[in-house]
Amino acid sequence: MSSANETQTPPNAPAEAGNGDRERPVDCRETDRMNPYDDSDASFVYCDVRGDRSDEERQLAAVMEIANAISSRLDLNQILSAISRELSKVIEYDIGCVAIYEKERCGLFMRHVWRRGGETTGEGRFVPLDDSNLVGWVANHRKPVLRCNIPADGRFREIMKEDGLKSDIVVPLVAKDTLVGTVNVGSYELNHFSDFDLDLVVRFSKLTSIAIEKCQLLRELDDLGEKYRLLMKNASEIIVILNAQGEFVECNRAMCEISGYRPDELIGRSMFLVTFPERMDEAKRHFFQMLRGEITRISEVPCRKKNGDIVVIDISGGVMRIKGDPYVVLIAHDITDRRALQERITAQNDELTEINRKLRELDDLKNEFLGRISHELRTPLSVIMAYTGTLLEDRDQTIDPQTRSEFLRIIDDHSNKLLGLINDLLDLSRVEVSRTMLHKSEGSLNDIVKISLRIAEPVAAQHRVELVAELDAAIPIMSFDPLRIRQACVNLLGNAVKFSHDGGVVTISSRGGDGEAVISVTDHGAGIGKDEIPKLFEKFSQLDGGASREKDGLGIGLRLVKHYVELHGGRIWVESEAGKGSTFSFSIPCRQQE
């Protein structure tokens, strides 16, 4: 900082008379300092007022008083207020202010303008940082200036011209070679200020610079802290700070949102609050490895939310030291959705693999079907053709009427069998293509069972199998498709007769309860092994399947029954034991939602 003896004055500056109100010896002379301005008019006047030791003591006391006033303040407005108040106690002036340098705007702003009588204002006007004005010149050259006759100085554009100041002091504020601003005091009198006043302001400016710089640094720290808090609060990533004991020191909003805990429920608590008990040892090992700097990343870590749900995160971390103590900073990303997507993709891949397997099975099934249908259709067709050919060749009527009648009966039986096979295939095709083929009406389920018995009786008679009905009269009137339910009952009865021993008994029963009606068909035949039951409802499945099997048919009867029952919203199941017969049952809901 410059002393009072370094005050700048241009060459040939004229001497100024006193103002009459204040008598003092004035020595106006040129300085030997270089001045960038011409010497046409007096701009900078050095006023030398000789002081005694009492002035030095008074100056020192004033500086100490100002230092005490501003040293305990941290707020910039409070410091500026203290500067104006304390300086006015030791220097008589009419207007005073501090101009603060703002690097971003390349200029100074007059702050806390003080006027005689205690009037102050806050934010002031902008002062360009150039030599066109005295404040800008002092800030650029970092030289203190005392002007005893402002009206005689036409070198500068006056920033506060409307106030009509006659003399002033402008001193730069510099802290550690960094410009902070300027201190400015002015008077309505000519030759009002002495070099004692100037020296006091210069000394005062050193304390002021340090105080303002400290305040600005604290404000920058506050700004950084606020930015840090905003970053922590608004970051989409999870940010957590843990101490060396694994306790939460800081956490952001993302951590609270994903864990379900409030900040006060986390701060001071152990990180193991969000760790599943069975993974506690693993979590401790990873934490201390990260604290020692051995690892910086952990992938797919399951964490426990407050409500017990699982969230999966990827963690990146590092160690920082605050006052020598280590802290672990963790940044985590929620990958729960990504993990779920990966699991779905894996499941879909497994599903596609299973579909491919089923397609291969379907291809094998197609080949089996072609072989089976060729056999099933060829057999009755061959019989029909053989007997028909025999009758056609008997032009001479050598075949007696009884034999001819038997031939026609055989042709009729095999024609009906062929028609039944074709109808079964058509029914199965229609059922698997359409889910809306039902034609429901309200009726008695027991009536359908009785009709089914009459249809199945001829087949049962051929095998000498007795059909028995056990019907529950309490079954209410229901809504169902009578044709499809009758086909289901006939198919089950036909299977039971087919696999019963000659002279056996097949029982069909009905019962109601639990909001559904159940139809069961029981036989006392060979029964079904447990490992064969799951195959029963597959297409073209027969327990004695193959070209040499004893029982005829395409093996699609149970498949049709299953479809008919499921179209009604019911279910089908079988209970059987090898050697003891089987019971096939299906249910239909009493009330169905259309």
Coordinates of C-alpha atoms in Angstrom, one line a residue:
M1 CA 0.0 0.0 0.0
S2 CA 1.2 3.5 -0.7
S3 CA 1.8 6.0 2.2
A4 CA 0.6 9.5 2.3
N5 CA 3.9 10.8 0.9
E6 CA 3.1 8.9 -2.3
T7 CA 0.0 10.9 -3.0
Q8 CA -0.1 11.8 -6.7
T9 CA -0.3 15.4 -8.0
P10 CA 0.1 16.5 -11.6
P11 CA 2.9 19.0 -12.5
N12 CA 2.3 22.7 -11.8
A13 CA -0.8 22.2 -9.6
P14 CA -2.0 25.6 -8.3
A15 CA -2.2 26.3 -4.7
E16 CA -5.7 26.6 -3.2
A17 CA -6.9 29.0 -0.6
G18 CA -8.5 27.8 2.7
N19 CA -12.2 27.8 3.0
G20 CA -12.5 30.4 5.8
D21 CA -14.2 28.0 8.2
R22 CA -11.0 26.1 8.9
E23 CA -7.6 27.7 9.2
R24 CA -4.5 25.6 8.7
P25 CA -1.1 25.9 7.0
V26 CA -1.2 24.5 3.5
D27 CA 1.9 23.8 1.5
C28 CA 0.9 23.2 -2.2
R29 CA 3.7 21.9 -4.3
E30 CA 4.4 19.5 -7.1
T31 CA 5.4 16.0 -6.4
D32 CA 8.3 14.3 -8.2
R33 CA 6.1 11.3 -9.1
M34 CA 5.4 10.5 -12.7
N35 CA 1.9 11.5 -13.7
P36 CA 0.2 10.3 -16.9
Y37 CA -1.9 13.5 -17.2
D38 CA -1.0 16.8 -18.7
D39 CA -0.4 19.9 -16.6
S40 CA -3.0 22.3 -18.0
D41 CA -5.1 22.3 -14.8
A42 CA -4.6 21.2 -11.2
S43 CA -6.1 17.9 -10.5
F44 CA -4.1 16.3 -7.8
V45 CA -2.9 18.5 -5.0
Y46 CA -0.7 17.3 -2.2
C47 CA -1.6 19.1 1.0
D48 CA 1.0 18.9 3.7
V49 CA -0.2 19.6 7.2
R50 CA 2.5 19.2 9.7
G51 CA 1.3 17.0 12.6
D52 CA 2.8 16.5 16.0
R53 CA 3.2 13.4 18.1
S54 CA -0.3 13.8 19.5
D55 CA -1.6 13.4 16.0
E56 CA 0.3 10.1 15.7
E57 CA -1.2 8.9 18.9
R58 CA -4.6 10.0 17.9
Q59 CA -4.2 8.3 14.5
L60 CA -3.0 5.0 16.1
A61 CA -5.9 5.1 18.6
A62 CA -8.3 5.6 15.7
V63 CA -6.9 2.8 13.7
M64 CA -7.0 0.4 16.7
E65 CA -10.7 1.4 17.3
I66 CA -11.6 0.8 13.7
A67 CA -9.7 -2.6 13.7
N68 CA -11.7 -3.7 16.8
A69 CA -14.9 -2.6 15.2
I70 CA -14.6 -4.6 12.0
S71 CA -12.5 -7.6 13.1
S72 CA -15.4 -9.4 14.7
R73 CA -17.8 -8.9 11.8
L74 CA -18.3 -11.5 9.1
D75 CA -21.1 -10.0 7.0
L76 CA -20.0 -7.5 4.3
N77 CA -22.8 -5.1 4.9
Q78 CA -22.0 -5.0 8.6
I79 CA -18.3 -4.4 7.8
L80 CA -19.1 -1.5 5.5
S81 CA -21.5 0.0 8.1
A82 CA -18.7 -0.3 10.7
I83 CA -16.2 1.3 8.3
S84 CA -18.5 4.4 7.7
R85 CA -19.4 4.7 11.4
E86 CA -15.9 4.4 12.9
L87 CA -14.2 6.5 10.2
S88 CA -16.6 9.3 10.7
K89 CA -15.5 9.4 14.3
V90 CA -11.9 10.3 13.5
I91 CA -12.3 12.1 10.1
E92 CA -14.8 14.9 9.4
Y93 CA -16.3 14.3 6.0
D94 CA -19.7 14.8 4.3
I95 CA -19.9 11.7 2.1
G96 CA -18.1 8.4 2.3
C97 CA -18.4 5.0 0.6
V98 CA -16.5 1.9 -0.3
A99 CA -16.4 0.7 -3.9
I100 CA -16.1 -3.1 -4.2
Y101 CA -14.2 -4.5 -7.2
E102 CA -16.1 -7.2 -9.1
K103 CA -13.9 -9.1 -11.5
E104 CA -16.7 -10.7 -13.5
R105 CA -18.1 -7.3 -14.5
C106 CA -14.7 -5.6 -14.8
G107 CA -15.7 -2.7 -12.6
L108 CA -16.5 -1.4 -9.1
F109 CA -19.8 -0.9 -7.3
M110 CA -20.3 1.8 -4.8
R111 CA -21.6 0.1 -1.6
H112 CA -23.0 1.6 1.6
V113 CA -22.8 5.3 0.7
W114 CA -22.7 7.3 4.0
R115 CA -23.8 10.9 4.2
R116 CA -23.6 13.4 7.1
G117 CA -26.5 12.9 9.4
G118 CA -26.3 9.1 9.2
E119 CA -28.1 8.6 5.9
T120 CA -26.9 5.4 4.2
T121 CA -27.8 3.6 1.0
G122 CA -27.2 0.0 -0.1
E123 CA -26.1 -1.1 -3.5
G124 CA -24.6 1.9 -5.4
R125 CA -23.8 2.8 -8.9
F126 CA -21.4 1.1 -11.3
V127 CA -17.9 2.6 -11.7
P128 CA -15.9 1.5 -14.8
L129 CA -12.4 0.2 -14.1
D130 CA -10.6 2.7 -16.3
D131 CA -8.7 6.0 -16.0
S132 CA -11.7 8.2 -17.1
N133 CA -12.7 8.5 -13.4
L134 CA -10.7 9.0 -10.3
V135 CA -12.0 5.8 -8.6
G136 CA -11.0 3.8 -11.6
W137 CA -7.6 5.5 -11.9
V138 CA -6.8 4.8 -8.2
A139 CA -7.9 1.2 -8.6
N140 CA -5.9 0.7 -11.7
H141 CA -2.7 2.4 -10.5
R142 CA -3.2 1.4 -6.8
K143 CA -2.1 4.9 -5.7
P144 CA -3.9 7.0 -3.0
V145 CA -5.0 10.5 -4.0
L146 CA -6.0 13.6 -2.0
R147 CA -7.7 16.3 -4.0
C148 CA -8.0 19.7 -2.3
N149 CA -9.9 21.5 -5.2
I150 CA -12.1 19.2 -7.2
P151 CA -13.8 22.0 -9.3
A152 CA -10.4 23.0 -10.6
D153 CA -9.7 19.4 -11.8
G154 CA -11.3 18.8 -15.1
R155 CA -9.4 15.6 -15.8
F156 CA -12.0 13.2 -14.7
R157 CA -15.6 12.4 -15.1
E158 CA -17.0 12.8 -11.6
I159 CA -19.0 9.7 -10.5
M160 CA -21.0 11.7 -7.9
K161 CA -21.0 15.1 -9.6
E162 CA -24.5 15.9 -8.4
D163 CA -23.3 16.0 -4.8
G164 CA -21.0 19.0 -5.6
L165 CA -17.9 17.8 -3.6
K166 CA -15.0 20.2 -3.3
S167 CA -12.3 17.9 -2.0
D168 CA -11.9 14.2 -1.5
I169 CA -9.6 11.3 -0.6
V170 CA -9.6 8.1 -2.7
V171 CA -7.4 5.1 -1.4
P172 CA -7.1 1.7 -3.0
L173 CA -8.0 -1.4 -1.1
V174 CA -5.4 -4.1 -1.8
A175 CA -5.1 -7.5 0.0
K176 CA -2.1 -9.7 -0.9
D177 CA -1.6 -7.9 -4.2
T178 CA -5.2 -8.4 -5.1
L179 CA -7.5 -5.4 -5.8
V180 CA -10.5 -5.4 -3.4
G181 CA -11.9 -1.9 -4.1
T182 CA -11.4 1.7 -2.9
V183 CA -12.3 3.8 0.1
N184 CA -13.7 7.2 -0.8
V185 CA -14.4 10.2 1.5
G186 CA -15.4 13.7 0.3
S187 CA -16.3 17.2 1.6
Y188 CA -18.2 20.2 0.4
E189 CA -15.3 22.4 1.5
L190 CA -12.1 23.2 -0.4
N191 CA -8.8 22.1 1.2
H192 CA -10.8 20.2 3.8
F193 CA -8.6 17.1 4.2
S194 CA -5.0 17.0 5.5
D195 CA -2.3 14.5 4.9
F196 CA -2.9 13.3 8.4
D197 CA -6.4 12.4 7.3
L198 CA -4.9 10.8 4.2
D199 CA -2.4 8.8 6.2
L200 CA -5.2 7.7 8.5
V201 CA -7.3 6.5 5.6
V202 CA -4.3 4.7 4.1
R203 CA -3.6 2.9 7.3
F204 CA -7.3 2.2 7.7
S205 CA -7.5 0.8 4.2
K206 CA -5.1 -1.9 5.0
L207 CA -7.4 -3.2 7.8
T208 CA -10.4 -2.7 5.6
S209 CA -8.9 -4.7 2.8
I210 CA -8.2 -7.6 5.0
A211 CA -11.7 -7.5 6.5
I212 CA -13.4 -7.3 3.2
E213 CA -11.2 -10.1 1.7
K214 CA -12.0 -12.3 4.7
C215 CA -15.7 -11.6 4.2
Q216 CA -15.6 -12.3 0.5
L217 CA -13.7 -15.6 1.1
L218 CA -16.3 -16.6 3.7
R219 CA -19.1 -15.7 1.2
E220 CA -17.4 -17.7 -1.5
L221 CA -17.1 -20.6 1.0
D222 CA -20.8 -20.2 1.7
D223 CA -21.6 -20.1 -2.0
L224 CA -19.5 -23.3 -2.5
G225 CA -21.3 -24.9 0.4
E226 CA -24.6 -23.9 -1.0
K227 CA -23.6 -25.3 -4.4
Y228 CA -22.5 -28.5 -2.7
R229 CA -25.8 -28.7 -0.9
L230 CA -27.7 -28.1 -4.1
L231 CA -25.6 -30.7 -5.9
M232 CA -26.2 -33.2 -3.1
K233 CA -29.9 -32.4 -3.0
N234 CA -30.7 -32.4 -6.7
A235 CA -28.3 -35.0 -8.0
S236 CA -30.0 -38.0 -9.5
E237 CA -27.2 -40.3 -8.3
I238 CA -27.2 -41.5 -4.8
I239 CA -24.5 -39.7 -2.8
V240 CA -23.4 -40.8 0.6
I241 CA -20.6 -39.9 3.0
L242 CA -19.6 -42.4 5.7
N243 CA -17.1 -42.0 8.5
A244 CA -14.5 -44.6 9.4
Q245 CA -17.0 -46.5 11.5
G246 CA -19.4 -46.8 8.6
E247 CA -21.9 -44.3 9.9
F248 CA -23.9 -41.9 7.7
V249 CA -22.4 -38.4 7.9
E250 CA -24.2 -37.0 4.9
C251 CA -26.7 -38.3 2.3
N252 CA -28.7 -36.6 -0.5
R253 CA -32.4 -36.7 -1.4
A254 CA -31.9 -39.5 -3.9
M255 CA -30.6 -41.8 -1.1
C256 CA -33.7 -40.9 1.0
E257 CA -36.1 -41.5 -1.9
I258 CA -34.6 -44.8 -2.8
S259 CA -34.3 -46.1 0.7
G260 CA -37.5 -44.7 2.1
Y261 CA -35.7 -43.2 5.2
R262 CA -35.7 -39.5 6.2
P263 CA -32.3 -37.8 6.5
D264 CA -32.6 -37.7 10.3
E265 CA -33.2 -41.5 10.3
L266 CA -29.9 -42.1 8.4
I267 CA -27.5 -39.5 9.8
G268 CA -25.5 -41.0 12.6
R269 CA -26.8 -44.5 11.9
S270 CA -24.7 -47.4 10.6
M271 CA -24.7 -48.2 6.9
F272 CA -25.8 -51.7 7.8
L273 CA -29.3 -50.2 8.4
V274 CA -29.8 -50.8 4.7
T275 CA -27.9 -54.1 4.6
F276 CA -29.6 -57.5 4.6
P277 CA -28.5 -59.5 7.7
E278 CA -27.3 -62.4 5.6
R279 CA -25.0 -60.1 3.6
M280 CA -23.6 -58.3 6.7
D281 CA -20.1 -59.9 6.6
E282 CA -19.8 -59.2 2.9
A283 CA -20.8 -55.6 3.3
K284 CA -18.3 -55.0 6.2
R285 CA -15.5 -56.6 4.1
H286 CA -16.3 -54.3 1.1
F287 CA -16.5 -51.2 3.3
F288 CA -13.1 -51.7 4.9
Q289 CA -11.5 -52.6 1.6
M290 CA -12.8 -49.3 0.2
L291 CA -11.7 -47.4 3.3
R292 CA -8.2 -48.8 2.8
G293 CA -8.3 -47.9 -0.9
E294 CA -8.1 -51.5 -2.1
I295 CA -11.3 -51.3 -4.2
T296 CA -13.3 -48.4 -5.8
R297 CA -16.3 -50.2 -7.3
I298 CA -18.8 -52.8 -6.2
S299 CA -21.4 -54.1 -8.6
E300 CA -25.0 -55.3 -8.1
V301 CA -25.3 -54.7 -4.3
P302 CA -28.7 -55.6 -2.9
C303 CA -29.9 -53.1 -0.3
R304 CA -32.9 -53.2 2.0
K305 CA -35.5 -50.4 1.9
K306 CA -37.3 -49.2 4.9
N307 CA -40.4 -51.2 3.9
G308 CA -38.3 -54.4 3.4
D309 CA -38.2 -54.2 -0.4
I310 CA -35.0 -54.9 -2.3
V311 CA -33.2 -52.3 -4.4
V312 CA -30.1 -53.2 -6.4
I313 CA -27.3 -50.6 -6.9
D314 CA -23.9 -50.2 -8.4
I315 CA -21.4 -48.4 -6.1
S316 CA -18.3 -46.3 -6.9
G317 CA -16.4 -44.8 -4.0
G318 CA -13.2 -43.3 -2.7
V319 CA -11.6 -42.0 0.5
M320 CA -11.2 -38.3 1.4
R321 CA -9.6 -36.8 4.5
I322 CA -11.1 -34.0 6.5
K323 CA -8.9 -32.6 9.3
G324 CA -6.9 -35.8 9.0
D325 CA -9.9 -38.1 9.5
P326 CA -10.8 -40.5 6.7
Y327 CA -14.3 -40.5 5.1
V328 CA -15.7 -42.8 2.4
V329 CA -17.6 -41.0 -0.3
L330 CA -20.0 -43.3 -2.2
I331 CA -21.8 -42.5 -5.5
A332 CA -24.4 -45.2 -6.4
H333 CA -26.8 -45.8 -9.3
D334 CA -30.1 -47.6 -9.0
I335 CA -30.0 -50.6 -11.4
T336 CA -33.1 -52.3 -10.0
D337 CA -35.0 -51.8 -13.2
R338 CA -32.0 -52.8 -15.3
R339 CA -31.5 -55.9 -13.3
A340 CA -35.2 -56.7 -13.6
L341 CA -34.9 -56.2 -17.4
Q342 CA -31.9 -58.5 -17.5
E343 CA -33.9 -61.1 -15.6
R344 CA -36.8 -60.7 -18.0
I345 CA -34.6 -61.1 -21.0
T346 CA -33.1 -64.2 -19.4
A347 CA -36.5 -65.5 -18.7
Q348 CA -37.6 -64.7 -22.3
N349 CA -34.5 -66.5 -23.6
D350 CA -35.4 -69.5 -21.5
E351 CA -39.0 -69.2 -22.8
L352 CA -37.8 -69.1 -26.4
T353 CA -35.6 -72.1 -25.8
E354 CA -38.7 -73.9 -24.4
I355 CA -40.7 -72.8 -27.4
N356 CA -38.1 -74.2 -29.7
R357 CA -38.2 -77.4 -27.8
K358 CA -41.9 -77.6 -28.1
L359 CA -41.7 -76.7 -31.8
R360 CA -39.4 -79.7 -32.3
E361 CA -41.9 -81.8 -30.3
L362 CA -44.7 -80.5 -32.4
D363 CA -42.8 -81.5 -35.5
D364 CA -42.4 -85.0 -34.1
L365 CA -46.1 -84.9 -33.1
K366 CA -47.0 -84.0 -36.7
N367 CA -45.1 -86.9 -38.0
E368 CA -46.8 -89.2 -35.4
F369 CA -50.2 -87.8 -36.3
L370 CA -49.7 -88.4 -40.0
G371 CA -48.8 -92.0 -39.3
R372 CA -51.6 -92.4 -36.9
I373 CA -54.3 -90.8 -39.0
S374 CA -53.2 -92.7 -42.0
H375 CA -53.8 -95.9 -40.0
E376 CA -57.0 -94.8 -38.3
L377 CA -58.6 -93.5 -41.5
R378 CA -57.3 -96.2 -43.7
T379 CA -58.6 -99.1 -41.6
P380 CA -62.4 -98.3 -41.7
L381 CA -62.0 -97.0 -45.3
S382 CA -60.4 -100.3 -46.3
V383 CA -63.2 -102.3 -44.7
I384 CA -65.8 -100.1 -46.4
M385 CA -64.1 -100.4 -49.8
A386 CA -63.7 -104.2 -49.4
Y387 CA -67.3 -104.9 -48.5
T388 CA -68.6 -102.4 -51.0
G389 CA -66.5 -104.0 -53.7
T390 CA -67.8 -107.4 -52.9
L391 CA -71.4 -106.3 -53.1
L392 CA -70.7 -104.5 -56.4
E393 CA -69.1 -107.6 -57.9
D394 CA -72.1 -109.8 -56.9
R395 CA -74.0 -109.0 -60.1
D396 CA -75.6 -112.5 -60.1
Q397 CA -77.0 -112.0 -56.6
T398 CA -75.1 -115.1 -55.3
I399 CA -74.8 -113.5 -51.8
D400 CA -77.8 -114.4 -49.6
P401 CA -79.8 -111.6 -48.1
Q402 CA -78.6 -112.3 -44.5
T403 CA -75.0 -112.0 -45.5
R404 CA -75.7 -108.9 -47.6
S405 CA -77.4 -107.3 -44.7
E406 CA -74.4 -108.1 -42.5
F407 CA -72.1 -106.5 -45.1
L408 CA -74.2 -103.4 -45.1
R409 CA -74.2 -103.2 -41.3
I410 CA -70.4 -103.5 -41.3
I411 CA -70.1 -100.8 -43.9
D412 CA -72.4 -98.6 -41.9
D413 CA -70.4 -99.1 -38.7
H414 CA -67.1 -98.3 -40.3
S415 CA -68.7 -95.3 -42.1
N416 CA -69.9 -93.9 -38.7
K417 CA -66.5 -94.6 -37.2
L418 CA -64.8 -92.7 -40.1
L419 CA -67.3 -89.8 -39.7
G420 CA -66.6 -89.7 -35.9
L421 CA -62.9 -89.4 -36.5
I422 CA -63.3 -86.6 -39.0
N423 CA -65.7 -84.8 -36.7
D424 CA -63.3 -85.1 -33.8
L425 CA -60.6 -83.5 -35.9
L426 CA -62.9 -80.7 -37.0
D427 CA -64.0 -80.1 -33.4
L428 CA -60.5 -79.9 -32.1
S429 CA -59.5 -77.5 -34.9
R430 CA -62.4 -75.2 -34.2
V431 CA -61.8 -75.2 -30.4
E432 CA -58.2 -74.3 -30.7
V433 CA -58.8 -71.6 -33.2
S434 CA -61.8 -69.9 -31.5
R435 CA -62.4 -69.1 -27.8
T436 CA -65.8 -67.7 -28.4
M437 CA -67.5 -70.7 -30.0
L438 CA -69.8 -71.4 -27.0
H439 CA -73.6 -71.1 -27.4
K440 CA -74.8 -70.9 -23.8
S441 CA -78.3 -71.3 -22.5
E442 CA -79.8 -72.1 -19.1
G443 CA -80.6 -75.7 -18.3
S444 CA -80.2 -78.7 -16.0
L445 CA -76.8 -80.3 -15.9
N446 CA -78.4 -83.6 -14.8
D447 CA -80.5 -83.7 -18.0
I448 CA -77.4 -83.4 -20.1
V449 CA -75.9 -86.4 -18.1
K450 CA -79.0 -88.5 -18.8
I451 CA -78.8 -87.7 -22.6
S452 CA -75.1 -88.6 -22.6
L453 CA -75.9 -92.0 -21.0
R454 CA -78.4 -92.9 -23.7
I455 CA -75.9 -92.0 -26.4
A456 CA -73.2 -94.2 -24.8
E457 CA -75.4 -97.2 -24.1
P458 CA -75.0 -98.9 -27.5
V459 CA -71.2 -98.9 -27.1
A460 CA -71.4 -100.0 -23.5
A461 CA -73.8 -102.9 -24.6
Q462 CA -71.3 -104.1 -27.2
H463 CA -68.6 -104.4 -24.4
R464 CA -71.1 -105.7 -21.9
V465 CA -70.4 -102.8 -19.6
E466 CA -73.1 -101.5 -17.2
L467 CA -73.7 -97.7 -17.0
V468 CA -74.8 -96.3 -13.6
A469 CA -75.9 -92.7 -12.9
E470 CA -75.7 -91.1 -9.4
L471 CA -77.1 -87.5 -9.7
D472 CA -77.3 -84.7 -7.2
A473 CA -80.8 -83.3 -7.5
A474 CA -79.7 -80.1 -5.6
I475 CA -77.6 -78.8 -8.5
P476 CA -79.3 -75.5 -9.6
I477 CA -80.2 -74.4 -13.1
M478 CA -76.9 -73.2 -14.8
S479 CA -75.7 -71.4 -17.9
F480 CA -73.6 -73.6 -20.2
D481 CA -73.3 -74.8 -23.8
P482 CA -75.4 -78.1 -23.7
L483 CA -73.8 -79.4 -26.9
R484 CA -70.2 -79.1 -25.6
I485 CA -71.0 -80.4 -22.2
R486 CA -72.8 -83.4 -23.7
Q487 CA -69.8 -84.1 -25.9
A488 CA -67.5 -83.9 -22.9
C489 CA -69.7 -86.4 -21.0
V490 CA -70.0 -88.8 -24.0
N491 CA -66.2 -88.7 -24.6
L492 CA -65.5 -89.5 -20.9
L493 CA -68.1 -92.3 -20.9
G494 CA -66.7 -93.7 -24.2
N495 CA -63.1 -93.8 -22.8
A496 CA -64.3 -95.4 -19.5
V497 CA -66.2 -98.1 -21.5
K498 CA -63.3 -98.7 -23.8
F499 CA -60.8 -99.3 -21.0
S500 CA -63.2 -101.3 -18.8
H501 CA -63.2 -105.1 -18.6
D502 CA -66.1 -107.0 -20.1
G503 CA -68.9 -107.1 -17.5
G504 CA -67.6 -104.1 -15.7
V505 CA -69.4 -101.0 -14.3
V506 CA -69.0 -97.4 -15.3
T507 CA -70.5 -94.8 -13.0
I508 CA -71.2 -91.1 -13.9
S509 CA -72.1 -88.8 -11.0
S510 CA -72.9 -85.2 -10.4
R511 CA -72.6 -83.1 -7.3
G512 CA -72.7 -79.4 -6.4
G513 CA -71.0 -77.1 -3.9
D514 CA -68.5 -74.2 -3.4
G515 CA -70.0 -72.3 -6.3
E516 CA -69.5 -75.1 -8.9
A517 CA -70.9 -78.3 -10.2
V518 CA -68.7 -81.4 -10.7
I519 CA -69.2 -84.3 -13.1
S520 CA -67.2 -87.5 -12.5
V521 CA -66.9 -90.7 -14.6
T522 CA -65.5 -93.7 -12.8
D523 CA -64.3 -97.0 -14.2
H524 CA -62.7 -100.1 -12.7
G525 CA -60.3 -100.9 -15.5
A526 CA -56.5 -101.1 -15.6
G527 CA -55.9 -97.7 -14.2
I528 CA -53.2 -95.2 -15.1
G529 CA -49.6 -94.9 -13.8
K530 CA -48.7 -91.6 -12.1
D531 CA -46.0 -90.8 -14.7
E532 CA -48.5 -91.2 -17.5
I533 CA -51.3 -88.9 -16.1
P534 CA -49.6 -85.6 -17.3
K535 CA -49.7 -86.9 -20.9
L536 CA -53.5 -87.7 -20.9
F537 CA -54.7 -84.3 -22.1
E538 CA -52.1 -83.9 -24.9
K539 CA -53.2 -84.2 -28.5
F540 CA -53.1 -87.6 -30.1
S541 CA -52.2 -89.3 -26.8
Q542 CA -53.3 -92.8 -26.0
L543 CA -51.8 -95.1 -23.3
D544 CA -51.6 -98.0 -25.8
G545 CA -50.7 -95.8 -28.7
G546 CA -48.8 -97.1 -31.7
A547 CA -49.7 -99.1 -34.8
S548 CA -50.2 -102.3 -32.8
R549 CA -52.4 -100.8 -30.0
E550 CA -55.6 -102.6 -29.1
K551 CA -57.8 -99.5 -28.7
D552 CA -58.8 -97.4 -31.8
G553 CA -59.2 -93.7 -32.0
L554 CA -57.0 -90.7 -32.7
G555 CA -56.4 -90.0 -29.0
I556 CA -58.0 -86.5 -29.0
G557 CA -61.1 -87.1 -27.0
L558 CA -59.6 -86.0 -23.6
R559 CA -58.0 -83.0 -25.4
L560 CA -61.5 -81.9 -26.6
V561 CA -63.0 -82.4 -23.1
K562 CA -60.3 -80.2 -21.6
H563 CA -61.0 -77.4 -24.1
Y564 CA -64.7 -77.6 -23.6
V565 CA -64.3 -77.3 -19.9
E566 CA -61.8 -74.5 -20.0
L567 CA -64.0 -72.5 -22.4
H568 CA -66.6 -72.6 -19.6
G569 CA -64.1 -71.4 -17.0
G570 CA -63.9 -74.8 -15.3
R571 CA -61.1 -77.3 -14.6
I572 CA -60.5 -81.0 -15.3
W573 CA -58.5 -83.6 -13.3
V574 CA -58.0 -87.3 -12.9
E575 CA -57.5 -89.7 -10.0
S576 CA -56.2 -93.1 -10.8
E577 CA -54.1 -96.0 -9.6
A578 CA -52.7 -98.7 -11.7
G579 CA -54.8 -101.8 -11.5
K580 CA -57.7 -100.1 -9.7
G581 CA -59.4 -98.0 -12.3
S582 CA -59.7 -94.2 -12.9
T583 CA -62.0 -91.3 -12.1
F584 CA -62.1 -88.4 -14.5
S585 CA -63.8 -85.2 -13.2
F586 CA -64.5 -81.7 -14.5
S587 CA -66.1 -78.7 -12.9
I588 CA -68.2 -75.8 -14.2
P589 CA -68.8 -72.6 -12.2
C590 CA -72.4 -72.0 -11.2
R591 CA -72.1 -68.3 -11.9
Q592 CA -69.9 -67.3 -14.8
Q593 CA -68.7 -63.8 -15.8
E594 CA -69.5 -63.4 -19.4

